[in-house]
PDB file with one MODEL, atoms N, CA, C and O in Angstrom:
MODEL        1
ATOM      1  N   MET A   1       1.056  33.286  54.976  1.00  0.00           N
ATOM      2  CA  MET A   1       2.293  33.379  54.211  1.00  0.00           C
ATOM      3  C   MET A   1       2.635  34.852  54.024  1.00  0.00           C
ATOM      4  O   MET A   1       1.744  35.688  53.867  1.00  0.00           O
ATOM      5  N   THR A   2       3.903  35.161  54.040  1.00  0.00           N
ATOM      6  CA  THR A   2       4.317  36.543  53.872  1.00  0.00           C
ATOM      7  C   THR A   2       4.233  36.937  52.404  1.00  0.00           C
ATOM      8  O   THR A   2       4.344  36.098  51.510  1.00  0.00           O
ATOM      9  N   GLN A   3       4.039  38.204  52.183  1.00  0.00           N
ATOM     10  CA  GLN A   3       3.958  38.738  50.825  1.00  0.00           C
ATOM     11  C   GLN A   3       5.371  38.829  50.251  1.00  0.00           C
ATOM     12  O   GLN A   3       6.272  39.378  50.885  1.00  0.00           O
ATOM     13  N   LEU A   4       5.556  38.287  49.048  1.00  0.00           N
ATOM     14  CA  LEU A   4       6.856  38.323  48.392  1.00  0.00           C
ATOM     15  C   LEU A   4       6.967  39.580  47.543  1.00  0.00           C
ATOM     16  O   LEU A   4       5.971  40.098  47.037  1.00  0.00           O
ATOM     17  N   SER A   5       8.194  40.057  47.397  1.00  0.00           N
ATOM     18  CA  SER A   5       8.391  41.202  46.522  1.00  0.00           C
ATOM     19  C   SER A   5       8.114  40.772  45.088  1.00  0.00           C
ATOM     20  O   SER A   5       8.208  39.584  44.781  1.00  0.00           O
ATOM     21  N   PRO A   6       7.779  41.691  44.213  1.00  0.00           N
ATOM     22  CA  PRO A   6       7.489  41.317  42.814  1.00  0.00           C
ATOM     23  C   PRO A   6       8.649  40.573  42.144  1.00  0.00           C
ATOM     24  O   PRO A   6       8.419  39.631  41.386  1.00  0.00           O
ATOM     25  N   ASP A   7       9.887  40.983  42.416  1.00  0.00           N
ATOM     26  CA  ASP A   7      11.042  40.301  41.823  1.00  0.00           C
ATOM     27  C   ASP A   7      11.150  38.868  42.336  1.00  0.00           C
ATOM     28  O   ASP A   7      11.406  37.939  41.570  1.00  0.00           O
ATOM     29  N   THR A   8      10.951  38.701  43.640  1.00  0.00           N
ATOM     30  CA  THR A   8      11.033  37.363  44.229  1.00  0.00           C
ATOM     31  C   THR A   8       9.922  36.475  43.687  1.00  0.00           C
ATOM     32  O   THR A   8      10.157  35.307  43.377  1.00  0.00           O
ATOM     33  N   GLN A   9       8.707  37.019  43.570  1.00  0.00           N
ATOM     34  CA  GLN A   9       7.587  36.247  43.038  1.00  0.00           C
ATOM     35  C   GLN A   9       7.849  35.837  41.594  1.00  0.00           C
ATOM     36  O   GLN A   9       7.508  34.724  41.196  1.00  0.00           O
ATOM     37  N   GLU A  10       8.448  36.723  40.812  1.00  0.00           N
ATOM     38  CA  GLU A  10       8.772  36.405  39.423  1.00  0.00           C
ATOM     39  C   GLU A  10       9.804  35.269  39.345  1.00  0.00           C
ATOM     40  O   GLU A  10       9.698  34.381  38.500  1.00  0.00           O
ATOM     41  N   MET A  11      10.793  35.310  40.229  1.00  0.00           N
ATOM     42  CA  MET A  11      11.796  34.239  40.263  1.00  0.00           C
ATOM     43  C   MET A  11      11.164  32.913  40.670  1.00  0.00           C
ATOM     44  O   MET A  11      11.451  31.875  40.072  1.00  0.00           O
ATOM     45  N   LEU A  12      10.309  32.946  41.680  1.00  0.00           N
ATOM     46  CA  LEU A  12       9.627  31.738  42.132  1.00  0.00           C
ATOM     47  C   LEU A  12       8.751  31.160  41.022  1.00  0.00           C
ATOM     48  O   LEU A  12       8.754  29.951  40.793  1.00  0.00           O
ATOM     49  N   ASP A  13       8.011  32.009  40.341  1.00  0.00           N
ATOM     50  CA  ASP A  13       7.169  31.561  39.226  1.00  0.00           C
ATOM     51  C   ASP A  13       8.008  30.925  38.124  1.00  0.00           C
ATOM     52  O   ASP A  13       7.622  29.903  37.557  1.00  0.00           O
ATOM     53  N   SER A  14       9.154  31.528  37.820  1.00  0.00           N
ATOM     54  CA  SER A  14      10.043  30.989  36.782  1.00  0.00           C
ATOM     55  C   SER A  14      10.566  29.613  37.171  1.00  0.00           C
ATOM     56  O   SER A  14      10.607  28.706  36.340  1.00  0.00           O
ATOM     57  N   LEU A  15      10.966  29.453  38.428  1.00  0.00           N
ATOM     58  CA  LEU A  15      11.465  28.159  38.895  1.00  0.00           C
ATOM     59  C   LEU A  15      10.369  27.098  38.863  1.00  0.00           C
ATOM     60  O   LEU A  15      10.614  25.963  38.454  1.00  0.00           O
ATOM     61  N   GLN A  16       9.157  27.466  39.295  1.00  0.00           N
ATOM     62  CA  GLN A  16       8.054  26.515  39.278  1.00  0.00           C
ATOM     63  C   GLN A  16       7.712  26.094  37.854  1.00  0.00           C
ATOM     64  O   GLN A  16       7.417  24.924  37.608  1.00  0.00           O
ATOM     65  N   THR A  17       7.749  27.026  36.923  1.00  0.00           N
ATOM     66  CA  THR A  17       7.491  26.710  35.517  1.00  0.00           C
ATOM     67  C   THR A  17       8.570  25.787  34.969  1.00  0.00           C
ATOM     68  O   THR A  17       8.266  24.819  34.272  1.00  0.00           O
ATOM     69  N   ALA A  18       9.822  26.079  35.279  1.00  0.00           N
ATOM     70  CA  ALA A  18      10.926  25.256  34.791  1.00  0.00           C
ATOM     71  C   ALA A  18      10.824  23.830  35.320  1.00  0.00           C
ATOM     72  O   ALA A  18      11.054  22.880  34.572  1.00  0.00           O
ATOM     73  N   VAL A  19      10.484  23.665  36.595  1.00  0.00           N
ATOM     74  CA  VAL A  19      10.345  22.328  37.179  1.00  0.00           C
ATOM     75  C   VAL A  19       9.182  21.595  36.533  1.00  0.00           C
ATOM     76  O   VAL A  19       9.314  20.425  36.172  1.00  0.00           O
ATOM     77  N   ALA A  20       8.047  22.264  36.382  1.00  0.00           N
ATOM     78  CA  ALA A  20       6.872  21.629  35.770  1.00  0.00           C
ATOM     79  C   ALA A  20       7.169  21.188  34.335  1.00  0.00           C
ATOM     80  O   ALA A  20       6.776  20.094  33.930  1.00  0.00           O
ATOM     81  N   GLU A  21       7.852  22.025  33.576  1.00  0.00           N
ATOM     82  CA  GLU A  21       8.201  21.669  32.196  1.00  0.00           C
ATOM     83  C   GLU A  21       9.171  20.498  32.154  1.00  0.00           C
ATOM     84  O   GLU A  21       9.039  19.611  31.310  1.00  0.00           O
ATOM     85  N   THR A  22      10.136  20.490  33.050  1.00  0.00           N
ATOM     86  CA  THR A  22      11.110  19.401  33.092  1.00  0.00           C
ATOM     87  C   THR A  22      10.441  18.087  33.471  1.00  0.00           C
ATOM     88  O   THR A  22      10.718  17.055  32.859  1.00  0.00           O
ATOM     89  N   LEU A  23       9.570  18.110  34.462  1.00  0.00           N
ATOM     90  CA  LEU A  23       8.870  16.886  34.854  1.00  0.00           C
ATOM     91  C   LEU A  23       7.964  16.378  33.740  1.00  0.00           C
ATOM     92  O   LEU A  23       7.861  15.170  33.529  1.00  0.00           O
ATOM     93  N   GLU A  24       7.313  17.278  33.032  1.00  0.00           N
ATOM     94  CA  GLU A  24       6.468  16.873  31.908  1.00  0.00           C
ATOM     95  C   GLU A  24       7.317  16.263  30.790  1.00  0.00           C
ATOM     96  O   GLU A  24       6.922  15.261  30.195  1.00  0.00           O
ATOM     97  N   ARG A  25       8.465  16.850  30.503  1.00  0.00           N
ATOM     98  CA  ARG A  25       9.362  16.307  29.485  1.00  0.00           C
ATOM     99  C   ARG A  25       9.833  14.907  29.873  1.00  0.00           C
ATOM    100  O   ARG A  25       9.855  14.000  29.040  1.00  0.00           O
ATOM    101  N   LYS A  26      10.204  14.739  31.127  1.00  0.00           N
ATOM    102  CA  LYS A  26      10.650  13.421  31.603  1.00  0.00           C
ATOM    103  C   LYS A  26       9.516  12.404  31.488  1.00  0.00           C
ATOM    104  O   LYS A  26       9.748  11.257  31.105  1.00  0.00           O
ATOM    105  N   ARG A  27       8.287  12.819  31.820  1.00  0.00           N
ATOM    106  CA  ARG A  27       7.143  11.917  31.725  1.00  0.00           C
ATOM    107  C   ARG A  27       6.925  11.483  30.274  1.00  0.00           C
ATOM    108  O   ARG A  27       6.710  10.301  30.003  1.00  0.00           O
ATOM    109  N   ARG A  28       6.981  12.442  29.344  1.00  0.00           N
ATOM    110  CA  ARG A  28       6.783  12.111  27.928  1.00  0.00           C
ATOM    111  C   ARG A  28       7.876  11.200  27.391  1.00  0.00           C
ATOM    112  O   ARG A  28       7.616  10.359  26.530  1.00  0.00           O
ATOM    113  N   LEU A  29       9.090  11.357  27.887  1.00  0.00           N
ATOM    114  CA  LEU A  29      10.212  10.525  27.446  1.00  0.00           C
ATOM    115  C   LEU A  29      10.254   9.175  28.154  1.00  0.00           C
ATOM    116  O   LEU A  29      11.070   8.315  27.824  1.00  0.00           O
ATOM    117  N   GLY A  30       9.362   8.997  29.136  1.00  0.00           N
ATOM    118  CA  GLY A  30       9.336   7.736  29.876  1.00  0.00           C
ATOM    119  C   GLY A  30      10.437   7.623  30.901  1.00  0.00           C
ATOM    120  O   GLY A  30      10.814   6.517  31.290  1.00  0.00           O
ATOM    121  N   GLN A  31      10.958   8.747  31.345  1.00  0.00           N
ATOM    122  CA  GLN A  31      12.022   8.743  32.341  1.00  0.00           C
ATOM    123  C   GLN A  31      11.424   8.938  33.730  1.00  0.00           C
ATOM    124  O   GLN A  31      10.403   9.605  33.892  1.00  0.00           O
ATOM    125  N   TYR A  32      12.072   8.350  34.722  1.00  0.00           N
ATOM    126  CA  TYR A  32      11.575   8.514  36.082  1.00  0.00           C
ATOM    127  C   TYR A  32      12.105   9.806  36.702  1.00  0.00           C
ATOM    128  O   TYR A  32      13.066  10.403  36.217  1.00  0.00           O
ATOM    129  N   ALA A  33      11.455  10.215  37.778  1.00  0.00           N
ATOM    130  CA  ALA A  33      11.877  11.393  38.530  1.00  0.00           C
ATOM    131  C   ALA A  33      12.055  10.983  39.988  1.00  0.00           C
ATOM    132  O   ALA A  33      11.468  10.005  40.451  1.00  0.00           O
ATOM    133  N   VAL A  34      12.862  11.736  40.685  1.00  0.00           N
ATOM    134  CA  VAL A  34      13.122  11.462  42.100  1.00  0.00           C
ATOM    135  C   VAL A  34      12.632  12.652  42.910  1.00  0.00           C
ATOM    136  O   VAL A  34      12.986  13.798  42.631  1.00  0.00           O
ATOM    137  N   PHE A  35      11.811  12.365  43.922  1.00  0.00           N
ATOM    138  CA  PHE A  35      11.291  13.378  44.827  1.00  0.00           C
ATOM    139  C   PHE A  35      11.730  13.022  46.234  1.00  0.00           C
ATOM    140  O   PHE A  35      12.033  11.863  46.518  1.00  0.00           O
ATOM    141  N   TRP A  36      11.765  14.002  47.110  1.00  0.00           N
ATOM    142  CA  TRP A  36      12.012  13.754  48.530  1.00  0.00           C
ATOM    143  C   TRP A  36      10.669  13.772  49.233  1.00  0.00           C
ATOM    144  O   TRP A  36       9.873  14.696  49.064  1.00  0.00           O
ATOM    145  N   GLU A  37      10.428  12.730  50.029  1.00  0.00           N
ATOM    146  CA  GLU A  37       9.199  12.646  50.802  1.00  0.00           C
ATOM    147  C   GLU A  37       9.539  12.067  52.168  1.00  0.00           C
ATOM    148  O   GLU A  37      10.100  10.975  52.263  1.00  0.00           O
ATOM    149  N   ASN A  38       9.205  12.784  53.204  1.00  0.00           N
ATOM    150  CA  ASN A  38       9.500  12.355  54.571  1.00  0.00           C
ATOM    151  C   ASN A  38      10.987  12.055  54.758  1.00  0.00           C
ATOM    152  O   ASN A  38      11.352  11.094  55.435  1.00  0.00           O
ATOM    153  N   GLY A  39      11.829  12.872  54.163  1.00  0.00           N
ATOM    154  CA  GLY A  39      13.266  12.727  54.331  1.00  0.00           C
ATOM    155  C   GLY A  39      13.903  11.598  53.547  1.00  0.00           C
ATOM    156  O   GLY A  39      15.067  11.269  53.775  1.00  0.00           O
ATOM    157  N   LYS A  40      13.153  10.990  52.617  1.00  0.00           N
ATOM    158  CA  LYS A  40      13.690   9.879  51.842  1.00  0.00           C
ATOM    159  C   LYS A  40      13.386  10.087  50.360  1.00  0.00           C
ATOM    160  O   LYS A  40      12.369  10.687  50.015  1.00  0.00           O
ATOM    161  N   PRO A  41      14.260   9.595  49.484  1.00  0.00           N
ATOM    162  CA  PRO A  41      13.979   9.721  48.054  1.00  0.00           C
ATOM    163  C   PRO A  41      12.864   8.775  47.631  1.00  0.00           C
ATOM    164  O   PRO A  41      12.779   7.640  48.100  1.00  0.00           O
ATOM    165  N   VAL A  42      12.008   9.266  46.731  1.00  0.00           N
ATOM    166  CA  VAL A  42      10.920   8.473  46.176  1.00  0.00           C
ATOM    167  C   VAL A  42      11.063   8.513  44.656  1.00  0.00           C
ATOM    168  O   VAL A  42      11.148   9.589  44.065  1.00  0.00           O
ATOM    169  N   PHE A  43      11.088   7.347  44.032  1.00  0.00           N
ATOM    170  CA  PHE A  43      11.233   7.240  42.585  1.00  0.00           C
ATOM    171  C   PHE A  43       9.851   7.118  41.961  1.00  0.00           C
ATOM    172  O   PHE A  43       9.070   6.247  42.343  1.00  0.00           O
ATOM    173  N   ILE A  44       9.542   8.001  40.989  1.00  0.00           N
ATOM    174  CA  ILE A  44       8.247   8.018  40.334  1.00  0.00           C
ATOM    175  C   ILE A  44       8.458   7.820  38.835  1.00  0.00           C
ATOM    176  O   ILE A  44       9.284   8.499  38.225  1.00  0.00           O
ATOM    177  N   GLY A  45       7.718   6.897  38.250  1.00  0.00           N
ATOM    178  CA  GLY A  45       7.773   6.681  36.814  1.00  0.00           C
ATOM    179  C   GLY A  45       7.829   5.208  36.479  1.00  0.00           C
ATOM    180  O   GLY A  45       8.167   4.378  37.324  1.00  0.00           O
ATOM    181  N   GLU A  46       7.493   4.886  35.227  1.00  0.00           N
ATOM    182  CA  GLU A  46       7.440   3.488  34.809  1.00  0.00           C
ATOM    183  C   GLU A  46       8.795   2.798  34.881  1.00  0.00           C
ATOM    184  O   GLU A  46       8.868   1.614  35.208  1.00  0.00           O
ATOM    185  N   ASP A  47       9.861   3.519  34.583  1.00  0.00           N
ATOM    186  CA  ASP A  47      11.189   2.899  34.573  1.00  0.00           C
ATOM    187  C   ASP A  47      11.960   3.144  35.868  1.00  0.00           C
ATOM    188  O   ASP A  47      13.173   2.945  35.924  1.00  0.00           O
ATOM    189  N   ALA A  48      11.248   3.576  36.904  1.00  0.00           N
ATOM    190  CA  ALA A  48      11.907   3.875  38.177  1.00  0.00           C
ATOM    191  C   ALA A  48      12.504   2.610  38.775  1.00  0.00           C
ATOM    192  O   ALA A  48      11.885   1.547  38.735  1.00  0.00           O
ATOM    193  N   PRO A  49      13.708   2.725  39.331  1.00  0.00           N
ATOM    194  CA  PRO A  49      14.303   1.562  39.987  1.00  0.00           C
ATOM    195  C   PRO A  49      13.467   1.148  41.185  1.00  0.00           C
ATOM    196  O   PRO A  49      12.882   1.988  41.868  1.00  0.00           O
ATOM    197  N   HIS A  50      13.417  -0.138  41.431  1.00  0.00           N
ATOM    198  CA  HIS A  50      12.701  -0.638  42.593  1.00  0.00           C
ATOM    199  C   HIS A  50      13.635  -0.598  43.773  1.00  0.00           C
ATOM    200  O   HIS A  50      14.727  -1.167  43.744  1.00  0.00           O
ATOM    201  N   ASN A  51      13.199   0.076  44.805  1.00  0.00           N
ATOM    202  CA  ASN A  51      14.026   0.259  45.985  1.00  0.00           C
ATOM    203  C   ASN A  51      13.558  -0.714  47.057  1.00  0.00           C
ATOM    204  O   ASN A  51      12.418  -0.627  47.515  1.00  0.00           O
ATOM    205  N   ASP A  52      14.418  -1.632  47.462  1.00  0.00           N
ATOM    206  CA  ASP A  52      14.069  -2.590  48.506  1.00  0.00           C
ATOM    207  C   ASP A  52      14.123  -1.970  49.884  1.00  0.00           C
ATOM    208  O   ASP A  52      13.781  -2.624  50.869  1.00  0.00           O
ATOM    209  N   ASP A  53      14.547  -0.713  49.973  1.00  0.00           N
ATOM    210  CA  ASP A  53      14.644  -0.035  51.262  1.00  0.00           C
ATOM    211  C   ASP A  53      13.343   0.672  51.628  1.00  0.00           C
ATOM    212  O   ASP A  53      13.353   1.606  52.431  1.00  0.00           O
ATOM    213  N   THR A  54      12.228   0.240  51.050  1.00  0.00           N
ATOM    214  CA  THR A  54      10.962   0.906  51.329  1.00  0.00           C
ATOM    215  C   THR A  54      10.376   0.493  52.662  1.00  0.00           C
ATOM    216  O   THR A  54       9.421   1.115  53.128  1.00  0.00           O
ATOM    217  N   ALA A  55      10.915  -0.529  53.285  1.00  0.00           N
ATOM    218  CA  ALA A  55      10.416  -0.949  54.596  1.00  0.00           C
ATOM    219  C   ALA A  55      10.766   0.108  55.627  1.00  0.00           C
ATOM    220  O   ALA A  55      11.739   0.845  55.465  1.00  0.00           O
ATOM    221  N   SER A  56       9.991   0.180  56.662  1.00  0.00           N
ATOM    222  CA  SER A  56      10.242   1.185  57.699  1.00  0.00           C
ATOM    223  C   SER A  56      11.561   0.885  58.410  1.00  0.00           C
ATOM    224  O   SER A  56      12.101  -0.216  58.304  1.00  0.00           O
ATOM    225  N   ASP A  57      12.062   1.868  59.124  1.00  0.00           N
ATOM    226  CA  ASP A  57      13.314   1.695  59.861  1.00  0.00           C
ATOM    227  C   ASP A  57      13.200   0.575  60.881  1.00  0.00           C
ATOM    228  O   ASP A  57      14.147  -0.189  61.066  1.00  0.00           O
ATOM    229  N   ASP A  58      12.041   0.464  61.554  1.00  0.00           N
ATOM    230  CA  ASP A  58      11.843  -0.598  62.532  1.00  0.00           C
ATOM    231  C   ASP A  58      11.948  -1.979  61.878  1.00  0.00           C
ATOM    232  O   ASP A  58      12.546  -2.896  62.442  1.00  0.00           O
ATOM    233  N   GLN A  59      11.360  -2.119  60.682  1.00  0.00           N
ATOM    234  CA  GLN A  59      11.429  -3.397  59.974  1.00  0.00           C
ATOM    235  C   GLN A  59      12.854  -3.687  59.552  1.00  0.00           C
ATOM    236  O   GLN A  59      13.291  -4.836  59.616  1.00  0.00           O
ATOM    237  N   GLN A  60      13.584  -2.679  59.125  1.00  0.00           N
ATOM    238  CA  GLN A  60      14.975  -2.877  58.718  1.00  0.00           C
ATOM    239  C   GLN A  60      15.812  -3.308  59.925  1.00  0.00           C
ATOM    240  O   GLN A  60      16.645  -4.206  59.809  1.00  0.00           O
ATOM    241  N   GLN A  61      15.598  -2.679  61.070  1.00  0.00           N
ATOM    242  CA  GLN A  61      16.349  -3.045  62.266  1.00  0.00           C
ATOM    243  C   GLN A  61      16.014  -4.460  62.695  1.00  0.00           C
ATOM    244  O   GLN A  61      16.904  -5.193  63.127  1.00  0.00           O
ATOM    245  N   ALA A  62      14.762  -4.864  62.589  1.00  0.00           N
ATOM    246  CA  ALA A  62      14.361  -6.212  62.963  1.00  0.00           C
ATOM    247  C   ALA A  62      15.036  -7.243  62.062  1.00  0.00           C
ATOM    248  O   ALA A  62      15.425  -8.312  62.531  1.00  0.00           O
ATOM    249  N   LYS A  63      15.180  -6.930  60.769  1.00  0.00           N
ATOM    250  CA  LYS A  63      15.833  -7.844  59.840  1.00  0.00           C
ATOM    251  C   LYS A  63      17.307  -8.039  60.192  1.00  0.00           C
ATOM    252  O   LYS A  63      17.841  -9.141  60.065  1.00  0.00           O
ATOM    253  N   THR A  64      17.963  -6.960  60.635  1.00  0.00           N
ATOM    254  CA  THR A  64      19.382  -7.062  60.918  1.00  0.00           C
ATOM    255  C   THR A  64      19.661  -7.758  62.238  1.00  0.00           C
ATOM    256  O   THR A  64      20.777  -8.230  62.454  1.00  0.00           O
ATOM    257  N   ARG A  65      18.685  -7.834  63.120  1.00  0.00           N
ATOM    258  CA  ARG A  65      18.876  -8.498  64.404  1.00  0.00           C
ATOM    259  C   ARG A  65      18.851 -10.003  64.288  1.00  0.00           C
ATOM    260  O   ARG A  65      19.429 -10.688  65.132  1.00  0.00           O
ATOM    261  N   HIS A  66      18.202 -10.543  63.271  1.00  0.00           N
ATOM    262  CA  HIS A  66      18.039 -12.000  63.159  1.00  0.00           C
ATOM    263  C   HIS A  66      19.177 -12.638  62.435  1.00  0.00           C
ATOM    264  O   HIS A  66      19.190 -13.856  62.258  1.00  0.00           O
TER     265      HIS A  66
ENDMDL
END
């Protein structure tokens, strides 16, 4: 990894702290969070909506063919 300038590192640290604090607040409030994983949204948390689109693309295509 390349060395970041001190200003850039400070900005990155601030953003990482802000995200961590926000996710912790959402967890304490019982709210779900949305992450991107493998190009798709992933819902994390007890109240997260259930997404029926979790099947792979091949499975979805097979369903539409029948």
